[in-house]
mmCIF file of C-alpha atoms in Angstrom:
data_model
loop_
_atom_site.group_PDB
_atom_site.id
_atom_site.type_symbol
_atom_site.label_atom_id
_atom_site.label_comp_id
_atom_site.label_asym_id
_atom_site.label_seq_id
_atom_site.Cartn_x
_atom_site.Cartn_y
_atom_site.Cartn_z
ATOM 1 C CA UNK V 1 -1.634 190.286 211.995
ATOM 2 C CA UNK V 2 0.781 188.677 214.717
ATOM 3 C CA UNK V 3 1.514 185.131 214.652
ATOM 4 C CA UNK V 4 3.789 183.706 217.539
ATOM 5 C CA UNK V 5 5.681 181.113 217.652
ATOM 6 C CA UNK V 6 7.654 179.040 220.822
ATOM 7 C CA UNK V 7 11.039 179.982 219.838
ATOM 8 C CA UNK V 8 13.262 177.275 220.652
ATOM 9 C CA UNK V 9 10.580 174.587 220.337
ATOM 10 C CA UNK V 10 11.591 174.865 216.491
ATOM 11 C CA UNK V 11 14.225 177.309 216.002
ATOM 12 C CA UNK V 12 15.139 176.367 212.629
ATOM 13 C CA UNK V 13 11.791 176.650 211.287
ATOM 14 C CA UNK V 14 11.075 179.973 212.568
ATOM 15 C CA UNK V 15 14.757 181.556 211.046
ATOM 16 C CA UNK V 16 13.116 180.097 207.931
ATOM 17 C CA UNK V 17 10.046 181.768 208.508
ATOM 18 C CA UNK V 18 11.945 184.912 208.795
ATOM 19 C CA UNK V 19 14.464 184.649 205.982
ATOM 20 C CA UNK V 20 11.906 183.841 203.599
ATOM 21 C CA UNK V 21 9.412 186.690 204.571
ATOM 22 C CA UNK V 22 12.159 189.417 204.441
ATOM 23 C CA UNK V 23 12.840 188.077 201.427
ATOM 24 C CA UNK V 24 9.644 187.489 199.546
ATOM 25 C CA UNK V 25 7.357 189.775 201.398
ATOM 26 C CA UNK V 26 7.535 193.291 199.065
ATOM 27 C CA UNK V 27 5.407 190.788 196.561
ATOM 28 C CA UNK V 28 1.597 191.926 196.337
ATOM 29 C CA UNK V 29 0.592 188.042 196.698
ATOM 30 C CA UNK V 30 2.831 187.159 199.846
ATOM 31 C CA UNK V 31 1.624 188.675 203.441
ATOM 32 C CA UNK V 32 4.521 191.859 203.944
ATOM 33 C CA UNK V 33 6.526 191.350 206.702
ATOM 34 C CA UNK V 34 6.931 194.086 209.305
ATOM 35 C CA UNK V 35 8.980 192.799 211.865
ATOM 36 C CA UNK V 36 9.642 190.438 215.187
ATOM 37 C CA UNK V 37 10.196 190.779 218.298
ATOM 38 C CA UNK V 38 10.334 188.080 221.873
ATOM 39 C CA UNK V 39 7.675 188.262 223.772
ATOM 40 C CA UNK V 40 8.320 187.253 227.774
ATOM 41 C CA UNK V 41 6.647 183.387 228.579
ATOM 42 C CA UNK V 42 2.958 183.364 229.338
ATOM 43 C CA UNK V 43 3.321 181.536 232.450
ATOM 44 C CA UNK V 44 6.601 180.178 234.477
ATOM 45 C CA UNK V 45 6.052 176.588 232.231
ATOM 46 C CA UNK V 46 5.345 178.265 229.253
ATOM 47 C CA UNK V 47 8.169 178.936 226.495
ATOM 48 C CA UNK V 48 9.712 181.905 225.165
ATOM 49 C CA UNK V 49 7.535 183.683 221.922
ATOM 50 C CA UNK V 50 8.520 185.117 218.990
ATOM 51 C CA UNK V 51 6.074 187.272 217.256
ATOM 52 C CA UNK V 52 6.009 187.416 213.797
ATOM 53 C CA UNK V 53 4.210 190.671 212.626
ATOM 54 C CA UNK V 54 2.839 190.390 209.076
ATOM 55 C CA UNK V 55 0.367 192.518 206.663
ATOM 56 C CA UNK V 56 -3.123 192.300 208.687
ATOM 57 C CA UNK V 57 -5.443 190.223 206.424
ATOM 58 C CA UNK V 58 -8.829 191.020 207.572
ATOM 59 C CA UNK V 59 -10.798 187.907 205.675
ATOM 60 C CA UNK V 60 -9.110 185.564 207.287
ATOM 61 C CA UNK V 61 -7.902 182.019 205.605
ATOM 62 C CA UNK V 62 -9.474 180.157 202.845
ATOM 63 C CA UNK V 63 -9.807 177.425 205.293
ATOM 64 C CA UNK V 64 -12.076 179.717 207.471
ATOM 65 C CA UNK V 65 -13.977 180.917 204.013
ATOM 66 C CA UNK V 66 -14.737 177.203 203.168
ATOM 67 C CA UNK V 67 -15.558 176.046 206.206
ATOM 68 C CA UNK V 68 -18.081 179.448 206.814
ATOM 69 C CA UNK V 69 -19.516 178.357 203.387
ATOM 70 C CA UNK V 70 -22.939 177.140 202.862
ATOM 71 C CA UNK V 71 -22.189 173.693 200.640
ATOM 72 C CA UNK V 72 -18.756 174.100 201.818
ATOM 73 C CA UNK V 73 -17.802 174.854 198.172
ATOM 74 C CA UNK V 74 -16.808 177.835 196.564
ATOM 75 C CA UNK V 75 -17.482 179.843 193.421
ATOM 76 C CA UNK V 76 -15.445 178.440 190.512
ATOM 77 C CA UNK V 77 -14.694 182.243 189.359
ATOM 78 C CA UNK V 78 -13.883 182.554 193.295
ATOM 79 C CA UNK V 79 -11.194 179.556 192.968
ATOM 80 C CA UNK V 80 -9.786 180.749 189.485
ATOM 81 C CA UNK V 81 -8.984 183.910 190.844
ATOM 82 C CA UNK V 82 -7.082 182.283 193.795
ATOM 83 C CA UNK V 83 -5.274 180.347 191.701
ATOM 84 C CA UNK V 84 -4.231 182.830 189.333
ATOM 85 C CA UNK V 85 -2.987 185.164 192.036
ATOM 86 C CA UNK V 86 -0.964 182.166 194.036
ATOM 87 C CA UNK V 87 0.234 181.294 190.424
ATOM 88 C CA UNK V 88 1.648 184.994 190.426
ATOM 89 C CA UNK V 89 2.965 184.378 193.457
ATOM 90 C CA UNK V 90 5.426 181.264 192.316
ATOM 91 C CA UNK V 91 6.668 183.342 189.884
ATOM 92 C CA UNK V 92 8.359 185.694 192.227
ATOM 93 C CA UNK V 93 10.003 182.894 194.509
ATOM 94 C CA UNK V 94 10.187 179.932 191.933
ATOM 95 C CA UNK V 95 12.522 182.106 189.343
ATOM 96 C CA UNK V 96 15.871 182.853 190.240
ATOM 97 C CA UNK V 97 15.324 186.678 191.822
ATOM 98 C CA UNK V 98 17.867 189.172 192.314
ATOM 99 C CA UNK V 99 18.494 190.500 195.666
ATOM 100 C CA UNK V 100 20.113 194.060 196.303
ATOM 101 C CA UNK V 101 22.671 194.022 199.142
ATOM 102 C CA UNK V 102 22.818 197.791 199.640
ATOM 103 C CA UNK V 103 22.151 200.554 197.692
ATOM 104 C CA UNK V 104 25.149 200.959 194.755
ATOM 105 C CA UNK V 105 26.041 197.891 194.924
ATOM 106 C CA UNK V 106 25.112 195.234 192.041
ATOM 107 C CA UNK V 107 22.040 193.028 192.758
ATOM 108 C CA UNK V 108 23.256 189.113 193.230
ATOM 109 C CA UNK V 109 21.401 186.076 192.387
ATOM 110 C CA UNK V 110 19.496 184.364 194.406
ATOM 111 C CA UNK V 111 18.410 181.031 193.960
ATOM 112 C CA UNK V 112 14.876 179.431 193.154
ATOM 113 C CA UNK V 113 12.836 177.965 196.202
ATOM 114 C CA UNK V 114 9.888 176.276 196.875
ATOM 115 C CA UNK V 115 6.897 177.147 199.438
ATOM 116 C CA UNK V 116 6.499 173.333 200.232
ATOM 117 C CA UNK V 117 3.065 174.100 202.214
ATOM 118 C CA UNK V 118 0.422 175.346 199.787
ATOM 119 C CA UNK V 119 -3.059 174.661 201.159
ATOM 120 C CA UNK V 120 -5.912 176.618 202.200
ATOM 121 C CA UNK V 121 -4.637 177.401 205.830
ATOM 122 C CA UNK V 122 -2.168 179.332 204.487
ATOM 123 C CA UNK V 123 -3.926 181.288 201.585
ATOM 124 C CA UNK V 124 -5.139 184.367 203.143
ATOM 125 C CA UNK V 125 -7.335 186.738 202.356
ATOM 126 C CA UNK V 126 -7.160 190.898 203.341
ATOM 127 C CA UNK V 127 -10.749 192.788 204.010
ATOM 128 C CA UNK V 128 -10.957 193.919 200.256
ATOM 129 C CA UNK V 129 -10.148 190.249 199.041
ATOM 130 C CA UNK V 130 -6.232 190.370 197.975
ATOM 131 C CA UNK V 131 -4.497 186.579 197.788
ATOM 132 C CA UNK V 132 -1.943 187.017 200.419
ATOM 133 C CA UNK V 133 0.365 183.710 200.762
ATOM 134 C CA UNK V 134 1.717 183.018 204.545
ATOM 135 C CA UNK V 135 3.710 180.156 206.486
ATOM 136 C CA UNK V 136 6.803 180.056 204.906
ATOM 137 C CA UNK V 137 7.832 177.498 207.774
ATOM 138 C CA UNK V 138 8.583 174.638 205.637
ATOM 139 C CA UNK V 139 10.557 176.624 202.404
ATOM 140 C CA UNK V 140 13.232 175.581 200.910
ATOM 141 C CA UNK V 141 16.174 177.158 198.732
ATOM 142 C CA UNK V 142 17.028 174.794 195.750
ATOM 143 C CA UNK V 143 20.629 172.847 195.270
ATOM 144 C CA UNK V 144 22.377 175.302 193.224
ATOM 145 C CA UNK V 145 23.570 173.102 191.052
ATOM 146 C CA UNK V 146 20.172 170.591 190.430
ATOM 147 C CA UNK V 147 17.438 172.770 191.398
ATOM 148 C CA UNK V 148 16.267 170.089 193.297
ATOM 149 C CA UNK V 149 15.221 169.495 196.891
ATOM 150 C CA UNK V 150 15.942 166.246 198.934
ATOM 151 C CA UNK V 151 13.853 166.428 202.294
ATOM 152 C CA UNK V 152 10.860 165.156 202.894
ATOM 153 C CA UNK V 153 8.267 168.175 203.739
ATOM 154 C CA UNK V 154 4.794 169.797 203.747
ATOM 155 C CA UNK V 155 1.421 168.463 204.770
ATOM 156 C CA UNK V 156 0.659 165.433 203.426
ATOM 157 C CA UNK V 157 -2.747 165.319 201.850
ATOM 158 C CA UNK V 158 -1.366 168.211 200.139
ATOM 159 C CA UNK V 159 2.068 166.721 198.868
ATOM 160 C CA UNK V 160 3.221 164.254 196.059
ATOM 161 C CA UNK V 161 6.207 162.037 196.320
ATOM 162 C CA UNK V 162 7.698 158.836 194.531
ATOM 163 C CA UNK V 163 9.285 158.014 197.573
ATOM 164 C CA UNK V 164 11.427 159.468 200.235
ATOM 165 C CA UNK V 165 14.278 159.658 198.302
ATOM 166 C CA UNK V 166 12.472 161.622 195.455
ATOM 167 C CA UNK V 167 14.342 164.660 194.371
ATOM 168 C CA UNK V 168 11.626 167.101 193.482
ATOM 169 C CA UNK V 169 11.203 171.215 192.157
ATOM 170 C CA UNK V 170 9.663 173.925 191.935
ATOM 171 C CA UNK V 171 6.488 171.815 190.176
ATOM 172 C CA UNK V 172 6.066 170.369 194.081
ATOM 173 C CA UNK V 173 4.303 173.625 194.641
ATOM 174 C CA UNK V 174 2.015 173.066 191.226
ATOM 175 C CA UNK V 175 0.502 169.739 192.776
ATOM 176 C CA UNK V 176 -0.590 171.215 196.114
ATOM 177 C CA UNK V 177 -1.867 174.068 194.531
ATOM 178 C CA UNK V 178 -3.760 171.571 192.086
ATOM 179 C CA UNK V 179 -5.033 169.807 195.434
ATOM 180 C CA UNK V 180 -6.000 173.220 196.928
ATOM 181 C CA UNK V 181 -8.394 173.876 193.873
ATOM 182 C CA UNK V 182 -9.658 170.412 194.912
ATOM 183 C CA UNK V 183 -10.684 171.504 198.745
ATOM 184 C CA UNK V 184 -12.145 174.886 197.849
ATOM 185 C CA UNK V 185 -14.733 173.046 195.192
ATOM 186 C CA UNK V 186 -15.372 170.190 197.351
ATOM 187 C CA UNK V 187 -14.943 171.531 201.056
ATOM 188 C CA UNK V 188 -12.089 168.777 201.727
ATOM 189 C CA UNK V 189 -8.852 168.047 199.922
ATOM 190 C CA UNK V 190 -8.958 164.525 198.578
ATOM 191 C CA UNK V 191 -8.676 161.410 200.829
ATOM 192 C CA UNK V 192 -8.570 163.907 203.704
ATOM 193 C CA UNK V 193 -10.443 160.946 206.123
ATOM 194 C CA UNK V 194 -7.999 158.204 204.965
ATOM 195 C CA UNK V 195 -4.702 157.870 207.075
ATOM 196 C CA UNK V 196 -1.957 156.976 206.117
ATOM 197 C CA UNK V 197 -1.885 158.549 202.867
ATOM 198 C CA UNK V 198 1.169 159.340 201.453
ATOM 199 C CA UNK V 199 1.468 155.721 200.274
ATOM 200 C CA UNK V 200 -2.340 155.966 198.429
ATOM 201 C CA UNK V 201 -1.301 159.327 196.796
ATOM 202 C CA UNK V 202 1.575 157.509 195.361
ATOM 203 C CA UNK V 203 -0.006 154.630 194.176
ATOM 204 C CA UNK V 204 -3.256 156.649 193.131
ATOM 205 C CA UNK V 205 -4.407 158.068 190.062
ATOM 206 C CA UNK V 206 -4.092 162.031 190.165
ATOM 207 C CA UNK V 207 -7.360 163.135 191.849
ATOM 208 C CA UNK V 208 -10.105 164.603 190.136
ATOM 209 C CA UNK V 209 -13.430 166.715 190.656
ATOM 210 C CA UNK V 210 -16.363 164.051 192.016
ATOM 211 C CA UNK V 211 -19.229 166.436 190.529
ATOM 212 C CA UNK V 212 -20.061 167.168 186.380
ATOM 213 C CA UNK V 213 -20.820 170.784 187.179
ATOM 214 C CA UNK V 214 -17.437 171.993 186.368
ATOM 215 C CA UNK V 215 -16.542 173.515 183.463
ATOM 216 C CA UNK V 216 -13.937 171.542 181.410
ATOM 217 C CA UNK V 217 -11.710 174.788 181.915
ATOM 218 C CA UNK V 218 -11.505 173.890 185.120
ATOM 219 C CA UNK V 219 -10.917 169.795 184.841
ATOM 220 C CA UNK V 220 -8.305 171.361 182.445
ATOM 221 C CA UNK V 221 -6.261 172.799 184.919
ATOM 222 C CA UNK V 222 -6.084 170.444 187.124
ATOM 223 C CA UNK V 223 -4.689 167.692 185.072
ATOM 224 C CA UNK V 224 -1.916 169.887 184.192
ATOM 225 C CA UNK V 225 -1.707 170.564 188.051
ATOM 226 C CA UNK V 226 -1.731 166.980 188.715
ATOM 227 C CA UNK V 227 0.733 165.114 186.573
ATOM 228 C CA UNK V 228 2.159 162.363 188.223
ATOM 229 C CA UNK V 229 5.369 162.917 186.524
ATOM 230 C CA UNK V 230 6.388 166.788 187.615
ATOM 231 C CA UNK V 231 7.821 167.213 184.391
ATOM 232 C CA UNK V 232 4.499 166.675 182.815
ATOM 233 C CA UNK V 233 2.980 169.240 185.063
ATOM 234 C CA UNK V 234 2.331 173.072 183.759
ATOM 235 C CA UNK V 235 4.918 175.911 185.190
ATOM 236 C CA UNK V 236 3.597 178.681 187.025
ATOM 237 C CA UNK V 237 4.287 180.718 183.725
ATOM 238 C CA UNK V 238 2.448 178.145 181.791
ATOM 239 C CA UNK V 239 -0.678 177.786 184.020
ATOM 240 C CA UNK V 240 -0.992 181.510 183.925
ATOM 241 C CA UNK V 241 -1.960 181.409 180.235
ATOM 242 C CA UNK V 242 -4.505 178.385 181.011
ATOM 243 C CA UNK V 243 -7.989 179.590 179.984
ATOM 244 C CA UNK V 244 -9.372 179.031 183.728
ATOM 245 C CA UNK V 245 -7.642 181.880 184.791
ATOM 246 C CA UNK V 246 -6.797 183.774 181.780
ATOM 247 C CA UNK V 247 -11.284 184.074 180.747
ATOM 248 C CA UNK V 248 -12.642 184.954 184.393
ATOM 249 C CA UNK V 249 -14.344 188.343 184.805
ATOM 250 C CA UNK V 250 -11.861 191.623 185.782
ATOM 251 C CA UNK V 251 -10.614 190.899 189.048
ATOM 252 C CA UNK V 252 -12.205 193.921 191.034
ATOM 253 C CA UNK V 253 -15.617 192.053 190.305
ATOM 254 C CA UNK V 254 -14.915 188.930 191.475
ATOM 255 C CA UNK V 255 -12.684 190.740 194.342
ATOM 256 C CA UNK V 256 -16.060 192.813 195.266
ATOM 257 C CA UNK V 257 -18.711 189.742 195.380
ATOM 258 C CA UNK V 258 -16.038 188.096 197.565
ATOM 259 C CA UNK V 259 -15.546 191.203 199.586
ATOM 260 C CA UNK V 260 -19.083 191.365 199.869
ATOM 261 C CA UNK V 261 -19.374 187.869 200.721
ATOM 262 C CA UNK V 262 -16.930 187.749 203.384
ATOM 263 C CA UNK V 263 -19.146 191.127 205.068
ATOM 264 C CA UNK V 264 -22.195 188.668 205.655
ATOM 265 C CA UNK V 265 -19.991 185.418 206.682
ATOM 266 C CA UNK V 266 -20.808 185.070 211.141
ATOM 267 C CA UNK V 267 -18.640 186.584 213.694
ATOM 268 C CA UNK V 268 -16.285 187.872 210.782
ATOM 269 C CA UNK V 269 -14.246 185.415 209.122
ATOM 270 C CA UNK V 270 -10.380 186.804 210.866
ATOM 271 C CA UNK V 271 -8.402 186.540 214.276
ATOM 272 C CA UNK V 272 -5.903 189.259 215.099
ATOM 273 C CA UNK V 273 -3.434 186.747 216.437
ATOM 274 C CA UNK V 274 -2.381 183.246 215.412
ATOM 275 C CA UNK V 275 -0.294 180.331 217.386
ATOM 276 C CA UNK V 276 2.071 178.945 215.127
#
């Protein structure tokens, strides 16, 4: 899977990209990385591409799987099983990980950091139905010395913040995943046709499911996800002991209805190449 991106349109962004990749990408829940290389302008207008080569993930996004949906909703054991692999996923980058320079020489700390752009555009899936995590774009290494991250970033249906001032950690991450549930149950994350929206998330109660027909395993989860205060909200550790995901069926099942799912889904649910 290639994904190019104009190179100096947003430099910094696409270093990012790369640093986090390289770093993250040996986990089983985050797209490997493979490599870049520049690719000469399409036309004499056109800017300079980088292509990022990543892990080929053949069942394309979640986004994609929703929208391809009939109800545009998906299977409850479908969206525990997401969440429990993302969840295994902010373990790896959210803890403080220790990176090997070189071989004999003494792994070094590296500090937490935050994805800051969980939603279903950037959940993947590959042909057999692994959780592959993608766009690292808008990460973020955490302050040293707080933990804590000062800029404002992500998308914002998907994000909560106090203000733009708000310090905020690794529990960011939590909320959009909390939304994400949220748009694979109900086809849309919540106020998605309301703009502005930052200011009504604020000012909001913590969305919830509009249907009964959820279990209260899942309603469960997502208050914990949804906490106004992110010190109320579960840790990845935590959430991974929640009964939503801890009582779903083994995860080849729900892997192979999904797998067979995505075989029946029109025109095949994944692009080779994405613009970025």
């Amino acid at each position: 899977m290639t994904f190019c991106a104009p190179w100096r349109k947003d430099e910094e962004s696409v270093c990012k990209e790369l640093k986090f990749l390289k770093q993250f990408g040996g986990h089983k829940n985050i797209a490997s990385y493979y490599g870049a290389y520049y690719r000469a302008p399409l036309t004499e207008c056109s800017s300079e591409l980088l292509e990022i080569v990543l892990e080929y993930c053949g069942g394309g996004s979640f986004y994609n799987l929703i929208s391809k949906t009939n109800g545009h909703s998906l299977k409850e054991t479908w969206i525990g099983y997401v969440c429990k692999e993302v969840l295994k996923s902010y373990v790896c980058y959210s803890l403080i990980t220790y990176i090997s320079i070189s071989p004999g020489v003494a792994p070094h700390p590296q500090e937490p950091a935050i994805h800051r752009d969980i939603k279903s555009l950037n959940i993947m899936l590959t042909e057999t139905a692994k959780v592959k995590i993608i766009d690292f774009g808008n990460s973020f290494d955490l302050d040293p010395q707080t933990g804590l991250c000062h800029e404002a970033e992500g998308t914002p249906h998907w994000i909560r913040q106090k203000g733009q001032r708000l310090a905020y950690d690794t529990k960011c991450d939590i909320w959009s995943l909390g939304i994400t549930a949220i748009e694979m149950a109900e086809g849309k994350a919540p106020y998605a046709d309301q703009y502005p929206v930052l200011h009504l998330i604020r000012e909001a109660q913590p969305p919830k499911l509009r249907s009964n027909r959820w279990s209260q395993h899942f309603v469960s989860f997502l208050e914990y996800c949804l906490k106004k205060d992110p010190s109320e909200r579960g840790s990845a550790e935590e959430l991974l002991q929640h009964p939503f995901v801890t009582q779903l069926p083994p995860k080849k099942i729900i892997r192979a209805v999904i797998e067979k799912h995505l075989r029946t889904l029109p025109n095949g649910p994944a692009k080779g190449i994405h613009y970025i």
